[in-house]
Structure formats: structure tokens, C-alpha cells
Coordinates of C-alpha atoms in Angstrom, one line a residue:
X261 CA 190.2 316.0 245.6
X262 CA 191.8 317.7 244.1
X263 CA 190.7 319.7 241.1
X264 CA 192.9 322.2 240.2
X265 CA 196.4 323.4 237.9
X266 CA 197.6 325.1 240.8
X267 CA 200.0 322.1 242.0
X268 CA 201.9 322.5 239.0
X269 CA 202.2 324.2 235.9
X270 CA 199.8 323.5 233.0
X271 CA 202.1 322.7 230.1
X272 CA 201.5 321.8 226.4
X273 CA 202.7 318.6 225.2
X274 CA 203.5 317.8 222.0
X275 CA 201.7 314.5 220.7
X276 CA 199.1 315.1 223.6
X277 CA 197.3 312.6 224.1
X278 CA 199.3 309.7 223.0
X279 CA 198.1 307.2 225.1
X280 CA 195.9 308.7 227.6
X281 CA 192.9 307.2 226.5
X282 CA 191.8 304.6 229.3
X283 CA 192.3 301.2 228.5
X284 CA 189.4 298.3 227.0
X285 CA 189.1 295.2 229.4
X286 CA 189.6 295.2 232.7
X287 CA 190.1 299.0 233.1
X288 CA 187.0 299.8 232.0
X289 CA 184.2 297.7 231.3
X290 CA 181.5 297.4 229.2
X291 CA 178.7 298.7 231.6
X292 CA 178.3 300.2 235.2
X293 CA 179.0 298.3 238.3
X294 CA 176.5 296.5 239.4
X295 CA 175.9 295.6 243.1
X296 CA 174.3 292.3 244.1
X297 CA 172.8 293.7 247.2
X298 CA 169.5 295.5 246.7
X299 CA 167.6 298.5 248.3
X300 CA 165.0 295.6 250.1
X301 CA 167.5 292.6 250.3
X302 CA 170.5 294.7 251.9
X303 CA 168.3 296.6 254.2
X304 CA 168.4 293.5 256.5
X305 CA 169.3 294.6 260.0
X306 CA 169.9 290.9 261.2
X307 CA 172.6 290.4 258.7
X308 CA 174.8 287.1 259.1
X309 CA 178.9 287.9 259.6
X310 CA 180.1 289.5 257.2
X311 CA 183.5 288.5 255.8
X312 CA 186.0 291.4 253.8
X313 CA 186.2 290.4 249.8
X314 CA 187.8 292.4 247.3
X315 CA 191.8 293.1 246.6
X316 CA 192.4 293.2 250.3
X317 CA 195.9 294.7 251.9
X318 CA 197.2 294.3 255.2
X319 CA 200.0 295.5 257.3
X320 CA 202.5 292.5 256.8
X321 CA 201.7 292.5 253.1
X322 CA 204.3 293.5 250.3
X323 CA 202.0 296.2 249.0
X324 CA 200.9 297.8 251.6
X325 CA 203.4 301.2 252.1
X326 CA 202.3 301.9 248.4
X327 CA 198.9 300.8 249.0
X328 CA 198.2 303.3 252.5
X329 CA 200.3 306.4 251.1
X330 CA 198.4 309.2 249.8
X331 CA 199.1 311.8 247.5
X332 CA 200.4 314.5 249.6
X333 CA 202.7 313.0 251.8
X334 CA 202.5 315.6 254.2
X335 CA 200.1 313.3 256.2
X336 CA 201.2 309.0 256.4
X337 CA 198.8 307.2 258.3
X338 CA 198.8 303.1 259.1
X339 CA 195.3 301.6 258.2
X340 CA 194.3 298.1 260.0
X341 CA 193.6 296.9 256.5
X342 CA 192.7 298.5 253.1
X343 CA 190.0 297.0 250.8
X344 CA 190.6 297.3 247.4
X345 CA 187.0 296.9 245.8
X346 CA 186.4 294.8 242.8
X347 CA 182.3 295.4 243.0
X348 CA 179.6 296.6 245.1
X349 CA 179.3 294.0 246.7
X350 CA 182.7 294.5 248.1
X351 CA 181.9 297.7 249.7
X352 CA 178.7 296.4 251.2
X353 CA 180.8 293.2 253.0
X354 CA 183.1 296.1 253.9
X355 CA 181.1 298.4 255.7
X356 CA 179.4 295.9 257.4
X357 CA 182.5 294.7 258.5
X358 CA 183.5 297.6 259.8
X359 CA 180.0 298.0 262.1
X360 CA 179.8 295.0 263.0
X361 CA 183.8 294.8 264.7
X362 CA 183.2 298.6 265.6
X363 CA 186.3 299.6 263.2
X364 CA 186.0 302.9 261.9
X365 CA 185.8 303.4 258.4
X366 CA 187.5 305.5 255.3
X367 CA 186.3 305.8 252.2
X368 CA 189.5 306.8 249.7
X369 CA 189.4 306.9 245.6
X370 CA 191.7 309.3 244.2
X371 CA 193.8 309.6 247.2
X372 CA 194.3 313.7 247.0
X373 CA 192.5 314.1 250.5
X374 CA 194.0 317.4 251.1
X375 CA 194.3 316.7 254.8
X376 CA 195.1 313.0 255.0
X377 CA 191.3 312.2 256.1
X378 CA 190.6 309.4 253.2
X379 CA 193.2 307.5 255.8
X380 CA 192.8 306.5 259.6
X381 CA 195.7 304.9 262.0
X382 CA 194.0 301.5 262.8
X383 CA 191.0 301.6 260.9
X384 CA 189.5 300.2 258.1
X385 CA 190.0 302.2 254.7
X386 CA 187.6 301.0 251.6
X387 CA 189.0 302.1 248.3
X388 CA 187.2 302.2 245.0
X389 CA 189.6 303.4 242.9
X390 CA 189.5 300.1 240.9
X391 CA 185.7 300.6 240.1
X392 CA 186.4 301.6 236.8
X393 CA 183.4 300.8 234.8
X394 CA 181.8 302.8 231.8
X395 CA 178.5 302.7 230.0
X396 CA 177.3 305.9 227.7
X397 CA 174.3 305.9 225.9
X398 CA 174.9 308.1 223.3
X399 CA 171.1 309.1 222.0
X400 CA 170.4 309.6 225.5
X401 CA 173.7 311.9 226.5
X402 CA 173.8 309.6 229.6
X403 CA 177.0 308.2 231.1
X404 CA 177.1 306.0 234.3
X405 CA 180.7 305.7 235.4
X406 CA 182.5 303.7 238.0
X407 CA 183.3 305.4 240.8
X408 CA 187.2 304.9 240.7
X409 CA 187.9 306.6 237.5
X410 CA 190.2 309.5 237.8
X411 CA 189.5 312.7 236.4
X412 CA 192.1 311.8 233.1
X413 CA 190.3 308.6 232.5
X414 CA 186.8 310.5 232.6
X415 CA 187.7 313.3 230.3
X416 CA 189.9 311.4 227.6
X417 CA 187.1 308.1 227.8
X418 CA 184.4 311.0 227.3
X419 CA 186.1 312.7 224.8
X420 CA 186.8 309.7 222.5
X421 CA 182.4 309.8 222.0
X422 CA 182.6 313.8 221.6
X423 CA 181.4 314.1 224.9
X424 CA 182.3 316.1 228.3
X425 CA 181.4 316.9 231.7
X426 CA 183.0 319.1 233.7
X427 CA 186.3 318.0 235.5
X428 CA 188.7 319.4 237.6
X429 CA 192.5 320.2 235.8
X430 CA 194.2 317.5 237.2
X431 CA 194.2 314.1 235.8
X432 CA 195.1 312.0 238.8
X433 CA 192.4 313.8 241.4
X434 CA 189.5 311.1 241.7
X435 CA 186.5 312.1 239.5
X436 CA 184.1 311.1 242.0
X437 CA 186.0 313.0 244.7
X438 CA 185.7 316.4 242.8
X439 CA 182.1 315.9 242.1
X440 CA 180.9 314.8 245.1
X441 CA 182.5 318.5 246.7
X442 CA 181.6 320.8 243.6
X443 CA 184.1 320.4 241.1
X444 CA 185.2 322.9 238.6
X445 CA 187.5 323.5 236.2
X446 CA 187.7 324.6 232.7
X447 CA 184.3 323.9 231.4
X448 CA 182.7 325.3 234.7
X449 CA 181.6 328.3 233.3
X450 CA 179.9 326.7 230.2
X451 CA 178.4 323.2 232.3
X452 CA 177.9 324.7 235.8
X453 CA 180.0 322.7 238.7
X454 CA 180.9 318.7 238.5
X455 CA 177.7 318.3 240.9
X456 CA 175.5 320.2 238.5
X457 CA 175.7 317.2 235.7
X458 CA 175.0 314.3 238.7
X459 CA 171.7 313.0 237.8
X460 CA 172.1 309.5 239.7
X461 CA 174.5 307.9 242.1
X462 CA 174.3 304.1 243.4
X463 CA 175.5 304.5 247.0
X464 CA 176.4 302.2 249.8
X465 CA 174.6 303.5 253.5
X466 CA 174.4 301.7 257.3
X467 CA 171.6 299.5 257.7
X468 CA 170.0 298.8 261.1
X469 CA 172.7 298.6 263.4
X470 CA 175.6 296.5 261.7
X471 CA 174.2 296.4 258.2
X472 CA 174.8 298.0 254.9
X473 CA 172.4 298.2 251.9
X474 CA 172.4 299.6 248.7
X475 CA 170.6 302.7 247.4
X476 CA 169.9 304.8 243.9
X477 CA 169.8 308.5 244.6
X478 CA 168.6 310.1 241.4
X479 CA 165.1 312.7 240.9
X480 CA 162.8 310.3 241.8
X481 CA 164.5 308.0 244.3
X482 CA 165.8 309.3 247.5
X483 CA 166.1 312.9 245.7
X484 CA 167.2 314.6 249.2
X485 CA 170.4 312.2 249.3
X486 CA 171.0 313.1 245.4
X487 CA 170.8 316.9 246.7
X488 CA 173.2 316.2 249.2
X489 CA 175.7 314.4 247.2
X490 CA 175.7 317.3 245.3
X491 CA 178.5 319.2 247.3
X492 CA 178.7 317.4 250.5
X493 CA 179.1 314.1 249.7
X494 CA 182.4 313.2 250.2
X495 CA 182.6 310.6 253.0
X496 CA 179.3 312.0 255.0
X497 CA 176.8 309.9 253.7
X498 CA 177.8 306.3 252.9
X499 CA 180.2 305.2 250.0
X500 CA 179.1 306.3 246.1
X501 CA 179.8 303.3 243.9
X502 CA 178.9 304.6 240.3
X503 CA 178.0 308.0 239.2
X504 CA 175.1 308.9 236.5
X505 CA 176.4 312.1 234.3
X506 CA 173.9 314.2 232.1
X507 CA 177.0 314.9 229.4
X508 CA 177.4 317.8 226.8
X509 CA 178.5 317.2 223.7
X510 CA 181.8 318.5 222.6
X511 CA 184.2 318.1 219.8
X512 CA 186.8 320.2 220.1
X513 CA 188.2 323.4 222.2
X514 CA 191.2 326.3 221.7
X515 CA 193.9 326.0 224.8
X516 CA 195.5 329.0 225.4
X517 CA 198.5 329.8 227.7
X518 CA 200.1 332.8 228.2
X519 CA 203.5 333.0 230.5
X520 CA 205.0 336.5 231.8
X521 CA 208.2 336.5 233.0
X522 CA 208.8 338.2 236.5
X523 CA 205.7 339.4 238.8
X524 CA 206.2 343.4 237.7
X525 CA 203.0 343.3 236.1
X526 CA 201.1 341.9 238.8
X527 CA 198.4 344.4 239.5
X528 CA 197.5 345.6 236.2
X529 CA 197.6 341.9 235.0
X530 CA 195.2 340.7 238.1
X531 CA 192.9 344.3 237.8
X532 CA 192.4 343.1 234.1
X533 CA 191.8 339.2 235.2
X534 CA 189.0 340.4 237.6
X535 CA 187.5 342.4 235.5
X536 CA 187.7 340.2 232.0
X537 CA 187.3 336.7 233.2
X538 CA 184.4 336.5 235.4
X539 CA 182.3 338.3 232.9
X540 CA 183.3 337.1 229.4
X541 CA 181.3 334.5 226.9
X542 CA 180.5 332.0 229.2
X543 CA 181.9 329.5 227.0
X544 CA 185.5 330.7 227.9
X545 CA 186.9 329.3 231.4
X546 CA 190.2 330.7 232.8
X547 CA 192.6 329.7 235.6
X548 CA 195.3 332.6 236.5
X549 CA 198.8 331.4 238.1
X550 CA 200.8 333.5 240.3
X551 CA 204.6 332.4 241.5
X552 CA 207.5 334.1 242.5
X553 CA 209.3 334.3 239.1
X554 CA 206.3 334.0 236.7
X555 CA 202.6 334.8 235.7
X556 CA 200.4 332.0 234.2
X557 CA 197.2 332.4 232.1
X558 CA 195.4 329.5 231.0
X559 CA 192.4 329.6 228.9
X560 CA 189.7 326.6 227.2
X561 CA 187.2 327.7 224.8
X562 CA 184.9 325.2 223.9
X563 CA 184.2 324.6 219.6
X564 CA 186.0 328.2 219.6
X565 CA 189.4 329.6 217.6
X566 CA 192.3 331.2 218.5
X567 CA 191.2 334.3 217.4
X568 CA 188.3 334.3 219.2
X569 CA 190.2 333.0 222.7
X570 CA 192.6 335.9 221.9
X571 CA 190.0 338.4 221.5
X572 CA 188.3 337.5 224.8
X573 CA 191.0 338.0 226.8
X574 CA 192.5 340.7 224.6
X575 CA 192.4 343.0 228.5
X576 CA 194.7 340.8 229.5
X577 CA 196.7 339.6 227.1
X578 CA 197.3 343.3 226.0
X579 CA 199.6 343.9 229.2
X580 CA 203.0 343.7 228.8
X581 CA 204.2 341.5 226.0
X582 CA 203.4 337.9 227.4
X583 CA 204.8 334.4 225.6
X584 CA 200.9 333.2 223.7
X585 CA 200.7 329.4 222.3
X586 CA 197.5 328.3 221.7
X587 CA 196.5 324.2 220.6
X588 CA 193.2 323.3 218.8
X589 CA 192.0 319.6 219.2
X590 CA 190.2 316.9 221.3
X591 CA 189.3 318.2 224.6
X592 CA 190.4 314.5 225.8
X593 CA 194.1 314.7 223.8
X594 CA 194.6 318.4 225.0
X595 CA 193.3 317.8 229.1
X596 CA 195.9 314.6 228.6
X597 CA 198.6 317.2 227.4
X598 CA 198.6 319.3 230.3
X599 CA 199.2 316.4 232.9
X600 CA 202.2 316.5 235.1
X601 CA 203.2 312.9 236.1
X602 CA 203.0 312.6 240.0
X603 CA 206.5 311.1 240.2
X604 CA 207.8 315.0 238.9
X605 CA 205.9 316.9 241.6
X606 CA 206.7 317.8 245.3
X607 CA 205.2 315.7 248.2
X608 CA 204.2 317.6 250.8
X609 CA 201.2 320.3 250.0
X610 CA 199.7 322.9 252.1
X611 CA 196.7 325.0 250.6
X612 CA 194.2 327.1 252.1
X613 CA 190.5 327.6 250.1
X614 CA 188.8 330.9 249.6
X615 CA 186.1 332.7 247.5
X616 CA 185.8 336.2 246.4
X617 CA 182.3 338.3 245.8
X618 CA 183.9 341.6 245.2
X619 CA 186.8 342.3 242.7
X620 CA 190.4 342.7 245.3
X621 CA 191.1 345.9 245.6
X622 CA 194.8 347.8 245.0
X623 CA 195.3 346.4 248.9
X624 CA 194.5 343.3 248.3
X625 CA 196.6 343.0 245.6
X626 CA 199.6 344.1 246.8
X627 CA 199.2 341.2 250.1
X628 CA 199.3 338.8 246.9
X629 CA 202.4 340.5 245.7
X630 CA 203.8 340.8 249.1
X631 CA 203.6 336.9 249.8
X632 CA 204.3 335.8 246.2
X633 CA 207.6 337.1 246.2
X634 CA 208.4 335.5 249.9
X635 CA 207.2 332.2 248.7
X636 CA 209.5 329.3 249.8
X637 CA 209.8 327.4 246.5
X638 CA 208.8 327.8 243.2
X639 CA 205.8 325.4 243.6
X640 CA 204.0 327.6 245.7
X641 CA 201.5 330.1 244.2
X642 CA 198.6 331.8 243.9
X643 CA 195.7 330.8 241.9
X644 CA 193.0 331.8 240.6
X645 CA 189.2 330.2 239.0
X646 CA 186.7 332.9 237.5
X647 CA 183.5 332.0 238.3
X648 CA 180.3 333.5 237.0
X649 CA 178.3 332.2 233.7
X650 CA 176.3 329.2 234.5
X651 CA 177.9 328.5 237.6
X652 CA 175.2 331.0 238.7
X653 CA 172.3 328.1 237.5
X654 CA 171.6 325.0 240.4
X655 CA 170.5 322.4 238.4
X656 CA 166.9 320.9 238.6
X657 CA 166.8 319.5 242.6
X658 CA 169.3 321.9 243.5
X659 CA 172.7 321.4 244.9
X660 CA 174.1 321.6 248.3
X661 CA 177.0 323.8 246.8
X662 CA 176.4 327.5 248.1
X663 CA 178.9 329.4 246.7
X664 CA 177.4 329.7 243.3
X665 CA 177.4 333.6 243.6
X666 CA 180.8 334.2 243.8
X667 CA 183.2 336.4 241.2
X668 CA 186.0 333.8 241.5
X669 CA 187.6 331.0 243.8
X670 CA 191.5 331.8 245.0
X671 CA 194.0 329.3 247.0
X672 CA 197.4 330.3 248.1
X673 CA 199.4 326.7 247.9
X674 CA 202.8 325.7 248.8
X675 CA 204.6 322.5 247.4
X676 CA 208.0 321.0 249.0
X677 CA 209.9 318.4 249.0
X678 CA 210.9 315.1 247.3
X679 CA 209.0 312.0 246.8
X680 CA 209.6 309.1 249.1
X681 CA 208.5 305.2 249.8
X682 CA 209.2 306.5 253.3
X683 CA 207.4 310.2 254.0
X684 CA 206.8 310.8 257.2
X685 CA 210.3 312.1 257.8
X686 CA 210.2 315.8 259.0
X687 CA 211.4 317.9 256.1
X688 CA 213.1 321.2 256.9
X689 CA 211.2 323.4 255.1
X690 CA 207.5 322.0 256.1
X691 CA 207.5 324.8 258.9
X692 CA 208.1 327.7 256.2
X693 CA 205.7 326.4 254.0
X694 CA 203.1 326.3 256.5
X695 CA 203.7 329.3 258.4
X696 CA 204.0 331.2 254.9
X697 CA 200.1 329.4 254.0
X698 CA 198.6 330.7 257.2
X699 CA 200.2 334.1 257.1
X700 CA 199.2 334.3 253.2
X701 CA 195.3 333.1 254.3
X702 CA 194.8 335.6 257.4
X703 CA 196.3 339.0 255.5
X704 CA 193.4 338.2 252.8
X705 CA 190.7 337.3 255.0
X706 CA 189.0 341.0 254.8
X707 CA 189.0 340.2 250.8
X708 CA 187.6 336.6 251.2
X709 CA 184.0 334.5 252.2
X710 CA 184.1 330.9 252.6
X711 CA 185.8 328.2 251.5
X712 CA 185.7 324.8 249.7
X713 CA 185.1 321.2 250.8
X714 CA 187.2 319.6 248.2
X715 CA 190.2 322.3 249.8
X716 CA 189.5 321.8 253.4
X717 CA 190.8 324.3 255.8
X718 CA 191.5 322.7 258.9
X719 CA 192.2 325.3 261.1
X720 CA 188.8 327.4 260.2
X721 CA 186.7 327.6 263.2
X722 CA 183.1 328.6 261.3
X723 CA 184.3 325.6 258.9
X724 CA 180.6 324.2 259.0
X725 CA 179.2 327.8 257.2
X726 CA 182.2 328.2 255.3
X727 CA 181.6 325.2 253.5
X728 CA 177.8 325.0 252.7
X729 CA 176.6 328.2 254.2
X730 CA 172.8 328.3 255.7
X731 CA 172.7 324.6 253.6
X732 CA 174.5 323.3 256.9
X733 CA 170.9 322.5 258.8
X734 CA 169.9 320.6 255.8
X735 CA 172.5 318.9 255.7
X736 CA 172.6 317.3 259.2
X737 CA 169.0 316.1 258.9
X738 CA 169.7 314.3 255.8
X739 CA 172.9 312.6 257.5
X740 CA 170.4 311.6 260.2
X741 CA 168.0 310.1 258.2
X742 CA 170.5 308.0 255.9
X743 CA 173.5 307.5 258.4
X744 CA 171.9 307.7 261.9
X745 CA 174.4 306.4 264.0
X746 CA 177.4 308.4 262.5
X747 CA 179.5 305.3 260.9
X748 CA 180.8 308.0 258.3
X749 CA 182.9 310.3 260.3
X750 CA 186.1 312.6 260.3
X751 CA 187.9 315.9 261.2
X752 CA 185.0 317.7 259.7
X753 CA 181.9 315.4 258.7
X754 CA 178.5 316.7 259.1
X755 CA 177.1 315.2 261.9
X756 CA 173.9 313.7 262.5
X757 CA 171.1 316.4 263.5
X758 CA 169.9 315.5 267.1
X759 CA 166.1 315.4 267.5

């Protein structure tokens, strides 16, 4: 899940758009996946054996080393077999599968699992990426999405109706992936979080003790679940087939980029950021890029100008003498013009999550200097999301997401190496990069509170608080009630509470 421009440079295309929209037909369909297995009917705890359907990939297939890679391909794990699903259905004959031959189970759909955990050695991975299905009702300002559409597809299908939710930056992270952890991006400040438009998810949970059923989690149907998906629900809970979006209507927005050359300006620039973004028309969402050679602000305005981008970040823009393009048009054709294609970025990544209450004082500062201009490759940076405006409104239900009260979200991030059918092979410089990631994390730690699901930080001990804060408790007893016996589990799942 990734959500975020900090893997790469945001870039203005010319002719953006051209061809980003997602495809009619098979890519997306004329209404939302529908599962044959209901609440009552798949609740069945004597089902018969259960047999895997779908786009299935095995070991000895031809497929399978581009089927089991990931993005990052710092991590390369070998699943027993991959299921590819075509429907719900699919995913209900796959998790019973997986129950009733005691496999354990992964649930993968934009395959940006920043730690490798949508993948297991030996187990049984179910992928929904292919669930691609869209149906908006446009009085109603309702969408109900497949559950494989990736972030690009979302915006750009969205955006074709005048529509939007909020996203992360980067097209290829799986939408439901960076809901079901938060999500946020450029439209954060004006929508609230990803999670904060969820009004309804159809979900696949354990039933009795080798089963699997279907469920709707929306206000008035299994609203705890609904609360729970809203921030935690990557891989805890069961396997989130479609996704019901309360969308905002939106024609067009001003990009803005501005690009200093060299890092001199790096204190007055970020003093100015802190200060500015956090705090500005809520309408206006920012992303601030530090590497080693340059200095990147990006800015959307929603149905705003270039003037009046300009003059909201005037603080900021007033430093130094920075390179300033702006583009007006469809949010769609402009979130498609940013895109990096994956093929032109590094494969191994390394990132470490962190929020910020208080504005970084000169000290802090100067640690991000300090590191930025030791980073071991260009790729690496330091980035920046302002939070504030109505990320500081949960939705009605409420969201498992805790860290609505912070002044902005940082990540130092390190990028290396070349892109391979065969990763796995130790790359020289993975040791730098990682060293230089935990050195980076720990000086800031003072300056920092928490950190984000979506960016999980492996080595954090209080990882449990970090992520959901006193929401944690909650948490567990939901897991128990909908996923008793534990069937969706990694590095750091919630676990079931214990009576």
C-alpha cells in the first residue's frame, strides 16, 4: 500500500492522461461483483470440499515468477499456489480451502506490501487484483468498486463522471490496500482519509471451523466490522471483495510543482512548509520532497487557479527563486500525468513511517539535513504530507484510524537497485540503504509519535499503539468476534482478544 509520491518524483506530462482511463469490457464491468455465497447460505459450518476456482498459478507454471513477485523486490517469497480471483465466489472456495488443508493464507491486490507480508513461503496467496468491477450512481454520489482496481484506475474511472475520492499519489498502489489502512493523499485535506468515504464493503470471513461466508459491513449491517475496516483492515479481518465509496464531486483542480535546486534552503523552506501547509484552505493538499540534490513541492487545489495555489503557498514559494509550473484540468488526466511506470523505478525499498504533532524544531531540521545529504542514491528522500483540515473530522461510525490529530505524516525512504525476473540476489548497496533508514528513523524519534499501517515498521516494538493507539483493545475483540480462530495472520496482525 502504498500511497504516496515519495518513491519517485511527481512529474508533469505532457498529453496527461492519454490513455489512462480504465478500459470498457472485461476491465471493468458494468456493476459490482457479486458473490454467490450469502450471509445465511455461506455461514454453513458443515461445508462439503471445497475445490480452488479462479485464474489459479502454481509453482511449475509459466507464469508463476511474474505472478508471486511483488513490488519491492527487496522481499521474494515462493507461495504453494496463487489464486487469481475472477468473483466472489472465488475467494470464498479459496479460503475454505485454505482451512480446510490447514494452509495459511495471504490476501494480496496491489502488491506494494511494504514488508513482503501479502506473500508467504508455502502458503496459499488469494489475489483480487482482477476484481475490477464499477458501478456509480450518479444522483446518489455512490460508487461500489471492485476490489482489485488500483488507485490509477479509481481516480481516472472517477474522474471521467466528475467525481473523486481520495487516493493515494501513486497509481499502481491497490485502492483497496490504501483505504483499508487510511489512505491519504492530495485530496486528504478537503475529503478526510480513504477510510473516511467507505460507507460499505462486501467481505469474505471464516465460518465455523473450515468454512467461509460472505458479509456486508456498512451502518446498519455489521457496523463494528465497517469501523474496523476503517484503518485496520488490511488482511486482519477476512478478504474485502468490493468497496462502497460516498464520492465528492469534482471537475477540475490546479497542480502545482515547484523544484529548488540544491538543499541550501532547507530550513527556511521546511520552517515555512510547517507553518503554511498544515493550516491553509483546506481545499489545498501538499506533499514536500526532500533528496540530496533537490527540493520538491507539490501542490492540488481542487476547482482552484493558479493564482490562488500561488498565493497559498506564497510562504513558501517566496524562498529562494524555485522552478513554478502549474497544469489546470481533469483531476483523472493530471493524477495520470504524474505516474512513473514501475519498469523506471528501483526495486528494493526501505521506508520507515512517522507522524508529527508539533512543528520540528531548528534540531530536528538539521537531522533531516544531516541524513539527506548522506543518502545513498538519489531515490532516497524525505517526505512530507500536511495534515490538518478535515482530516481532523471521523466520519459518521467513526474510524479505527487514530492519528487524525496530527500536524503532518513524514517517511525517510531509500530506493536501490535494478529491476529483475530474478530478485532475490543480494545487492551491494541493500546494507547502506538500510542502515542509512534506521539511523535516519532513531535520530528523529524525540520529533515523532506513531506510525502508519499502510508503512509498516517492522522493527518497532510498541507497533500495536503505534498503529491504532488506545483503538488497539477494540480492535482485538472485533477480530475475535469475526475471525475467531486467527485464519488471517502475519508479522503484525491483530490478534484475536482472549476471553
Amino acid at each position: 500500500m502504498n500511497d504516496f509520491s515519495r518513491r519517485g518524483l511527481l512529474r508533469v506530462t505532457a498529453g496527461a492522461g492519454a490513455g489512462a482511463v480504465v478500459a470498457s469490457g472485461a476491465a471493468v464491468a458494468a456493476a459490482p461483483a457479486a458473490g454467490a455465497v450469502t450471509e445465511a447460505s455461506g455461514g454453513d459450518a458443515h461445508c462439503g470440499p471445497a475445490e480452488l476456482t479462479g485464474r489459479i498459478v502454481r509453482p511449475e507454471d509459466a507464469g508463476y515468477t511474474d505472478a508471486r513477485l511483488g513490488w519491492d523486490q527487496l522481499f521474494s517469497h515462493y507461495p504453494l499456489v496463487i489464486v487469481f480471483a475472477q468473483n466472489t465466489q472465488d475467494v470464498v472456495n479459496a479460503l475454505t480451502w485454505a482451512r480446510q488443508n490447514d494452509v495459511a493464507v495471504r490476501v494480496r491486490s496491489g502488491r506494494h506490501a511494504l514488508e513482503g507480508w501479502s506473500n508467504v513461503d508455502n502458503g496459499l496467496v488469494i489475489d483480487i487484483s482482477e476484481l475490477k468491477s464499477v458501478h456509480i450512481d450518479t444522483e446518489s454520489r455512490i460508487a461500489t468498486v471492485g476490489a482489485g482496481l488500483n488507485q490509477l484506475e479509481a481516480v481516472t474511472t472517477l474522474a471521467e463522471r466528475n467525481f473523486a475520492v481520495t487516493t493515494g499519489t501513486e497509481g499502481s498502489v491497490g485502492l483497496s490496500g490504501a483505504t483499508l489502512g487510511g489512505g491519504f493523499g492530495f485530496l486528504t485535506r478537503w475529503l478526510g482519509m480513504a477510510c473516511d468515504s467507505l460507507v460499505g464493503a462486501e467481505i469474505v470471513v471464516p465460518s465455523g471451523a473450515e468454512c467461509a461466508k460472505v458479509l456486508q459491513a456498512n451502518p446498519h449491517n455489521n457496523s463494528d466490522l465497517l469501523w474496523a475496516l476503517r484503518g485496520a483492515g488490511n488482511g486482519n479481518f477476512g478478504i474485502v471483495t468490493s468497496l462502497t465509496y460516498k464520492l465528492a464531486p469534482l471537475k477540475s483542480v490546479t497542480y502545482l510543482q515547484a523544484t529548488w535546486q540544491g538543499i541550501d534552503n532547507l530550513r527556511p523552506i521546511f520552517e515555512a512548509y510547517q507553518r503554511t501547509a498544515p493550516t491553509t484552505d483546506p481545499h489545498l493538499g501538499t506533499q514536500l520532497e526532500i533528496h540530496r540534490n533537490q527540493i520538491f513541492l507539490f501542490g492540488v487545489l481542487p476547482e482552484g487557479t493558479p493564482e490562488e495555489t500561488k498565493k497559498l503557498l506564497a510562504p513558501i514559494l517566496s524562498i529562494d527563486s524555485p522552478d513554478v509550473t502549474t497544469q489546470v484540468g481533469n483531476w483523472g488526466d493530471v493524477y495520470a500525468g504524474f505516474q512513473i511506470p514501475i519498469e523506471q523505478e528501483p526495486a528494493n525499498w526501505k521506508f520507515h513511517s512517522q507522524f508529527t504533532r508539533k512543528p520540528f524544531p531548528d534540531d530536528a531540521i538539521d537531522i533531516v539535513d544531516s541524513f539527506i545529504k548522506t543518502a545513498p542514491t538519489d531515490d532516497s528522500n524525505f517526505f512530507v504530507q500536511a495534515f490538518g483540515g478535515n482530516v481532523r473530522r471521523s466520519p459518521r461510525g467513526g474510524t479505527a484510524f487514530p492519528h487524525r490529530d496530527a500536524l503532518f505524516y513524514s517517511e525517510p525512504g531509500a530506493g536501490w537497485g535494478t529491476r529483475s525476473d530474478q530478485p532475490g540476489v543480494c545487492d551491494p548497496l541493500t546494507s547502506q540503504c538500510q542502515a542509512w533508514i534506521a539511523e535516519f528513523s532513531q535520530a528523529l524519534r524525540t520529533y515523532v509519535d506513531g506510525a502508519y499501517v499502510n508503512v509498516p515498521n517492522v522493527a518497532q516494538q510498541d507497533w500495536e499503539t503505534a498503529y491504532w493507539r488506545n483503538n488497539f483493545d477494540r480492535l482485538r475483540t472485533i477480530k475475535a468476534k469475526y475471525d475467531p480462530d486467527n485464519a488471517f495472520q502475519y508479522e503484525q496482525s491483530v490478534p484475536p482478544a482472549v476471553c
